[in-house]
Short mmCIF file of C-alpha atoms in Angstrom, two decimals:
data_model
loop_
_atom_site.label_atom_id
_atom_site.label_comp_id
_atom_site.label_asym_id
_atom_site.label_seq_id
_atom_site.Cartn_x
_atom_site.Cartn_y
_atom_site.Cartn_z
CA MET A 1 0.00 0.00 0.00
CA GLY A 2 0.93 3.70 -0.03
CA GLY A 3 2.83 3.85 3.31
CA SER A 4 4.54 0.40 3.24
CA ARG A 5 8.21 -0.12 2.38
CA PRO A 6 10.01 -3.42 1.64
CA SER A 7 12.00 -4.52 4.66
CA PRO A 8 15.78 -4.65 4.14
CA PRO A 9 17.35 -8.09 3.72
CA PRO A 10 18.90 -9.49 6.91
CA PRO A 11 22.71 -9.35 7.18
CA PRO A 12 24.44 -12.49 5.89
CA THR A 13 25.34 -15.11 8.44
CA ILE A 14 29.04 -15.98 8.27
CA VAL A 15 30.06 -19.44 9.39
CA TYR A 16 33.77 -19.75 10.00
CA SER A 17 35.45 -23.08 9.47
CA PRO A 18 37.63 -24.12 12.36
CA ALA A 19 41.33 -23.59 12.02
CA PRO A 20 43.20 -26.65 10.81
CA PRO A 21 45.00 -28.55 13.50
CA PRO A 22 48.61 -27.81 13.80
CA PRO A 23 50.74 -30.21 11.90
CA ALA A 24 52.37 -33.05 13.70
CA PRO A 25 55.72 -32.16 15.05
CA PRO A 26 58.25 -33.07 12.46
CA THR A 27 60.87 -35.51 13.10
CA SER A 28 63.82 -33.63 14.07
CA VAL A 29 66.34 -33.98 11.33
CA PRO A 30 69.25 -31.83 11.75
CA THR A 31 69.23 -30.53 8.21
CA GLN A 32 68.88 -26.98 6.88
CA SER A 33 65.98 -27.78 4.46
CA VAL A 34 63.82 -29.31 7.13
CA THR A 35 64.30 -26.35 9.38
CA THR A 36 63.44 -23.95 6.58
CA GLN A 37 60.35 -25.90 5.61
CA THR A 38 59.16 -25.97 9.18
CA ALA A 39 59.56 -22.20 9.52
CA LEU A 40 57.72 -21.69 6.28
CA ASN A 41 54.87 -23.90 7.41
CA GLU A 42 54.50 -22.03 10.71
CA THR A 43 54.57 -18.68 8.92
CA SER A 44 51.97 -19.88 6.41
CA GLY A 45 49.67 -21.12 9.20
CA LYS A 46 49.94 -17.84 11.09
CA GLN A 47 49.22 -15.89 7.87
CA THR A 48 46.18 -18.04 7.12
CA ARG A 49 44.80 -17.51 10.63
CA LEU A 50 45.41 -13.75 10.37
CA ASN A 51 43.68 -13.66 6.97
CA MET A 52 40.68 -15.54 8.33
CA GLU A 53 40.45 -13.30 11.39
CA LEU A 54 40.77 -10.20 9.19
CA GLY A 55 38.03 -11.55 6.84
CA ALA A 56 35.75 -12.19 9.78
CA GLN A 57 36.40 -8.67 11.10
CA LEU A 58 35.63 -7.23 7.67
CA ASP A 59 32.41 -9.23 7.48
CA ARG A 60 31.34 -7.96 10.87
CA THR A 61 32.22 -4.37 9.91
CA ASN A 62 30.30 -4.67 6.63
CA ALA A 63 27.29 -6.19 8.40
CA GLU A 64 27.29 -3.36 10.95
CA PHE A 65 27.65 -0.77 8.18
CA PHE A 66 24.83 -2.18 6.08
CA ALA A 67 22.61 -2.60 9.14
CA GLY A 68 23.23 1.08 10.04
CA GLN A 69 22.58 2.02 6.41
CA ASP A 70 19.27 0.18 6.52
CA ILE A 71 18.36 1.85 9.79
CA ARG A 72 19.21 5.28 8.41
CA ARG A 73 17.26 4.50 5.23
CA SER A 74 14.27 3.36 7.31
CA GLN A 75 14.48 6.48 9.49
CA SER A 76 14.68 8.70 6.39
CA ALA A 77 11.68 6.92 4.80
CA SER A 78 9.73 7.19 8.07
CA ALA A 79 10.52 10.91 8.34
CA GLU A 80 9.51 11.41 4.70
CA GLN A 81 6.32 9.47 5.28
CA ARG A 82 5.51 11.48 8.40
CA LEU A 83 6.08 14.73 6.49
CA THR A 84 3.88 13.46 3.65
CA GLN A 85 1.15 12.41 6.07
CA LYS A 86 1.40 15.75 7.88
CA ALA A 87 1.11 17.65 4.58
CA ALA A 88 -1.81 15.45 3.53
CA GLY A 89 -3.44 16.01 6.93
CA ASP A 90 -2.96 19.77 6.62
CA ILE A 91 -4.47 19.71 3.13
CA GLU A 92 -7.36 17.53 4.26
CA THR A 93 -7.94 19.79 7.28
CA GLY A 94 -7.99 22.86 5.03
CA LEU A 95 -10.34 21.15 2.59
CA THR A 96 -12.61 20.05 5.44
CA ARG A 97 -12.62 23.58 6.86
CA VAL A 98 -13.44 25.11 3.47
CA ARG A 99 -16.07 22.46 2.80
CA GLY A 100 -17.65 23.09 6.21
CA GLN A 101 -17.66 26.84 5.60
CA GLU A 102 -19.29 26.36 2.20
CA GLU A 103 -21.86 23.97 3.63
CA ARG A 104 -22.69 26.34 6.48
CA SER A 105 -22.95 29.25 4.04
CA GLY A 106 -25.26 27.19 1.82
CA ILE A 107 -27.40 26.13 4.77
CA ALA A 108 -27.55 29.72 6.05
CA ALA A 109 -28.55 31.01 2.59
CA THR A 110 -31.16 28.27 2.24
CA GLY A 111 -32.55 29.05 5.70
CA ALA A 112 -32.66 32.79 4.96
CA GLU A 113 -34.51 32.20 1.68
CA TYR A 114 -36.88 29.77 3.36
CA ARG A 115 -37.62 32.16 6.23
CA ALA A 116 -38.13 35.03 3.79
CA GLY A 117 -40.54 32.87 1.80
CA LEU A 118 -42.42 31.94 4.97
CA ALA A 119 -42.59 35.58 6.06
CA THR A 120 -43.94 36.62 2.64
CA ALA A 121 -46.42 33.73 2.63
CA GLY A 122 -47.53 34.66 6.16
CA GLN A 123 -48.04 38.31 5.20
CA GLU A 124 -50.03 37.35 2.13
CA GLU A 125 -52.09 34.86 4.09
CA ARG A 126 -52.82 37.39 6.84
CA ARG A 127 -53.86 39.96 4.25
CA THR A 128 -56.09 37.41 2.54
CA ILE A 129 -57.63 36.34 5.85
CA GLY A 130 -58.24 40.01 6.77
CA THR A 131 -59.86 40.71 3.40
CA THR A 132 -61.91 37.52 3.65
CA GLY A 133 -63.08 38.47 7.15
CA THR A 134 -64.02 41.98 6.05
CA GLU A 135 -65.94 40.71 3.05
CA THR A 136 -67.62 38.02 5.13
CA ARG A 137 -68.74 40.51 7.78
CA ALA A 138 -70.02 42.91 5.14
CA THR A 139 -71.90 40.08 3.42
CA GLU A 140 -73.36 38.91 6.73
CA ARG A 141 -74.53 42.46 7.47
CA VAL A 142 -76.19 42.74 4.07
CA ARG A 143 -77.71 39.27 4.36
CA GLY A 144 -79.01 40.06 7.85
CA ALA A 145 -80.54 43.32 6.61
CA GLU A 146 -82.16 41.53 3.66
CA GLN A 147 -83.46 38.77 5.90
CA ARG A 148 -84.92 41.29 8.33
CA LEU A 149 -86.55 43.18 5.46
CA GLY A 150 -87.92 39.93 4.09
CA ILE A 151 -89.24 38.86 7.48
CA ALA A 152 -90.81 42.29 7.98
CA ALA A 153 -92.42 42.16 4.53
CA THR A 154 -93.63 38.61 5.21
CA GLY A 155 -95.10 39.66 8.55
CA THR A 156 -96.80 42.66 6.97
CA GLU A 157 -98.33 40.54 4.24
CA GLN A 158 -99.38 37.91 6.74
CA ARG A 159 -101.04 40.52 8.94
CA ARG A 160 -102.78 42.01 5.93
CA GLY A 161 -103.98 38.58 4.87
CA ILE A 162 -105.19 37.77 8.37
CA ALA A 163 -106.93 41.18 8.55
CA ALA A 164 -108.62 40.64 5.18
CA SER A 165 -109.61 37.13 6.28
CA GLY A 166 -111.07 38.56 9.48
CA VAL A 167 -112.99 41.21 7.61
CA GLU A 168 -114.42 38.64 5.24
CA GLN A 169 -115.21 36.30 8.08
CA ARG A 170 -116.94 39.02 10.03
CA ALA A 171 -118.87 40.11 6.93
CA GLY A 172 -119.88 36.50 6.35
CA ILE A 173 -120.98 36.16 9.97
CA ARG A 174 -122.95 39.40 9.73
CA GLU A 175 -124.57 38.21 6.54
CA THR A 176 -125.29 34.88 8.14
CA GLY A 177 -126.82 36.57 11.16
CA SER A 178 -128.84 38.90 8.98
CA GLN A 179 -130.13 36.08 6.88
CA THR A 180 -130.82 34.05 10.01
CA ARG A 181 -132.71 36.89 11.59
CA LEU A 182 -134.64 37.50 8.40
CA SER A 183 -135.42 33.83 8.17
CA GLU A 184 -136.53 33.72 11.75
CA ALA A 185 -138.69 36.79 11.22
CA GLU A 186 -140.19 35.32 8.08
CA ARG A 187 -140.74 32.07 9.86
CA GLY A 188 -142.44 33.79 12.78
CA ARG A 189 -144.54 35.84 10.42
CA GLN A 190 -145.47 32.82 8.47
CA GLN A 191 -146.16 30.95 11.70
CA ARG A 192 -148.30 33.78 12.94
CA LEU A 193 -150.04 34.12 9.61
CA GLY A 194 -150.21 30.43 8.91
CA ILE A 195 -151.39 29.04 12.17
CA SER A 196 -154.20 27.67 10.24
CA ALA A 197 -151.94 26.50 7.43
CA THR A 198 -151.43 22.88 6.92
CA GLY A 199 -148.31 20.85 7.36
CA VAL A 200 -147.57 21.54 3.72
CA GLU A 201 -146.95 25.18 4.48
CA GLN A 202 -144.83 24.23 7.45
CA ARG A 203 -142.73 21.91 5.28
CA ALA A 204 -142.46 24.67 2.66
CA GLY A 205 -141.27 27.01 5.34
CA ILE A 206 -138.78 24.50 6.64
CA ARG A 207 -137.48 23.93 3.11
CA GLU A 208 -137.13 27.67 2.66
CA THR A 209 -135.30 27.90 5.94
CA GLY A 210 -132.94 25.07 4.97
CA ALA A 211 -132.23 26.60 1.60
CA GLU A 212 -131.48 29.97 3.08
CA THR A 213 -129.27 28.38 5.70
CA ARG A 214 -127.36 26.42 3.10
CA LEU A 215 -126.95 29.51 0.96
CA SER A 216 -125.69 31.46 3.95
CA GLU A 217 -123.24 28.68 4.88
CA ALA A 218 -122.10 28.38 1.25
CA GLU A 219 -121.49 32.12 1.06
CA ARG A 220 -119.60 32.07 4.29
CA GLY A 221 -117.44 29.12 3.15
CA ARG A 222 -116.74 30.84 -0.17
CA GLN A 223 -115.66 34.02 1.55
CA GLN A 224 -113.45 32.05 3.93
CA ARG A 225 -111.82 30.16 1.06
CA LEU A 226 -111.21 33.40 -0.83
CA GLY A 227 -109.57 34.90 2.25
CA ILE A 228 -107.43 31.85 2.86
CA ALA A 229 -106.42 31.73 -0.84
CA ALA A 230 -105.39 35.40 -0.78
CA THR A 231 -103.40 34.79 2.41
CA GLY A 232 -101.60 31.80 0.84
CA VAL A 233 -100.77 33.78 -2.31
CA GLU A 234 -99.25 36.60 -0.31
CA GLN A 235 -97.32 34.22 1.96
CA ARG A 236 -95.90 32.25 -0.99
CA ALA A 237 -94.90 35.46 -2.76
CA GLY A 238 -93.09 36.68 0.37
CA ILE A 239 -91.34 33.33 0.84
CA ARG A 240 -90.25 33.27 -2.84
CA GLU A 241 -88.84 36.80 -2.54
CA THR A 242 -86.99 35.91 0.68
CA GLY A 243 -85.51 32.74 -0.86
CA GLY A 244 -84.39 34.61 -3.98
CA GLN A 245 -82.63 37.26 -1.91
CA GLN A 246 -80.96 34.63 0.27
CA ARG A 247 -79.77 32.58 -2.71
CA LEU A 248 -78.42 35.72 -4.43
CA THR A 249 -76.55 36.75 -1.26
CA GLN A 250 -75.13 33.26 -0.72
CA GLY A 251 -74.03 33.03 -4.37
CA GLN A 252 -72.18 36.34 -4.08
CA LEU A 253 -70.57 35.17 -0.80
CA LEU A 254 -69.45 31.87 -2.31
CA SER A 255 -68.10 33.60 -5.41
CA GLY A 256 -66.05 36.03 -3.30
CA GLN A 257 -64.73 33.23 -1.10
CA GLU A 258 -63.75 31.12 -4.14
CA ARG A 259 -61.86 34.07 -5.64
CA GLN A 260 -60.04 34.70 -2.35
CA ILE A 261 -59.19 31.00 -1.99
CA GLY A 262 -57.91 30.87 -5.58
CA LEU A 263 -55.69 33.94 -5.06
CA ARG A 264 -54.32 32.53 -1.81
CA GLY A 265 -53.58 29.18 -3.49
CA GLN A 266 -51.73 30.93 -6.32
CA GLU A 267 -49.58 32.88 -3.85
CA GLU A 268 -48.82 29.75 -1.82
CA ARG A 269 -47.89 27.77 -4.95
CA ARG A 270 -45.61 30.58 -6.12
CA THR A 271 -43.93 30.73 -2.71
CA VAL A 272 -43.46 26.94 -2.63
CA ALA A 273 -42.07 26.96 -6.19
CA ALA A 274 -39.57 29.73 -5.35
CA THR A 275 -38.50 27.93 -2.17
CA GLY A 276 -38.02 24.67 -4.09
CA THR A 277 -35.95 26.45 -6.75
CA GLU A 278 -33.64 27.99 -4.13
CA GLN A 279 -33.28 24.69 -2.27
CA ARG A 280 -32.50 22.71 -5.42
CA ALA A 281 -29.92 25.32 -6.48
CA GLY A 282 -28.27 25.10 -3.05
CA ILE A 283 -28.27 21.30 -3.18
CA ARG A 284 -26.76 21.30 -6.67
CA GLU A 285 -24.02 23.73 -5.58
CA THR A 286 -23.28 21.66 -2.47
CA GLY A 287 -23.13 18.46 -4.53
CA SER A 288 -20.78 20.07 -7.06
CA GLU A 289 -18.44 21.25 -4.30
CA GLN A 290 -18.50 17.82 -2.64
CA ARG A 291 -17.78 16.01 -5.92
CA PHE A 292 -14.92 18.41 -6.71
CA THR A 293 -13.44 17.93 -3.23
CA ALA A 294 -13.76 14.13 -3.50
CA LEU A 295 -12.06 14.22 -6.93
CA GLN A 296 -9.16 16.24 -5.50
CA GLN A 297 -8.83 13.79 -2.60
CA GLU A 298 -8.81 10.80 -4.97
CA MET A 299 -6.21 12.44 -7.22
CA PHE A 300 -4.00 13.21 -4.20
CA ARG A 301 -4.40 9.66 -2.90
CA ARG A 302 -3.35 8.18 -6.24
CA TYR A 303 -0.41 10.57 -6.49
CA LYS A 304 0.72 9.61 -2.99
CA GLU A 305 0.40 5.89 -3.71
CA ASN A 306 2.36 6.25 -6.97
CA ARG A 307 5.10 8.27 -5.23
CA ASP A 308 5.37 5.81 -2.35
CA PHE A 309 5.53 2.91 -4.80
CA GLU A 310 8.32 4.60 -6.80
CA GLN A 311 10.24 5.39 -3.60
CA ALA A 312 9.91 1.80 -2.45
CA GLN A 313 11.17 0.52 -5.81
CA SER A 314 14.08 2.97 -5.73
CA GLN A 315 15.03 1.94 -2.19
CA TYR A 316 14.71 -1.72 -3.04
CA ARG A 317 16.96 -1.30 -6.11
CA SER A 318 19.51 0.68 -4.11
#
């Protein structure tokens, strides 16, 4: 990965062969060549041991040198890696700070636009409610006045009808009484004059009395029906006029309310549309900034991995 480095190879292990045993003591021959050969052999053995000891010392020195070189190389790579990580951390911290500032600015702008939209919508709604209340009260006043006028007109017509009915009833009763009195007078006169008359005259008088009574009752019923009919006509006319005025007033009220509701709906839809536009614009801007920041982070990560890989290869080759 980006921060790993191939470990250095371990120092070579040197196995020293034991020194050869000293040669067997030569047989002492008192000659010059034997003495010389013996001295040469001793000198050669000493030189061989010195060479082996010197080689071992050189191997140890080289191992210590290469081990120190590996340690220094590891320390240098670690320092370089720490510096790289610190720089990357500083860059990431700066990017995070800038991203947070941009996000807070976007959220603040969105909140300000949303609150402004709500304030405007509230003002418009309060104005609409005030206008609706004013129109409703005015309509209720007019409707109440029209209803009172209608009720007054209905009462007047009813009283007139009842008065006319009473007049006709009283006239009918007077006529009935007059006819009854005349009938009774005629009957008494006929009784007084026709005491000697037969039962035929009595029956004729009774028939006359019944006919007059029926005529009087018929006239009275006709007058009563005429009065009641006139009363019904006037009452129905008053009720029709009252219903027409009420329907006209209610139609005007409903029409005004529908217009006010339509205007309020248009204002609310406009406010919602403007709020949605501002929010979507803020979200698009935030997404663009986030994608750009993520792209920069990915590019930096790839650059760092490539650089670490090249450094590791260079160290491994060296």
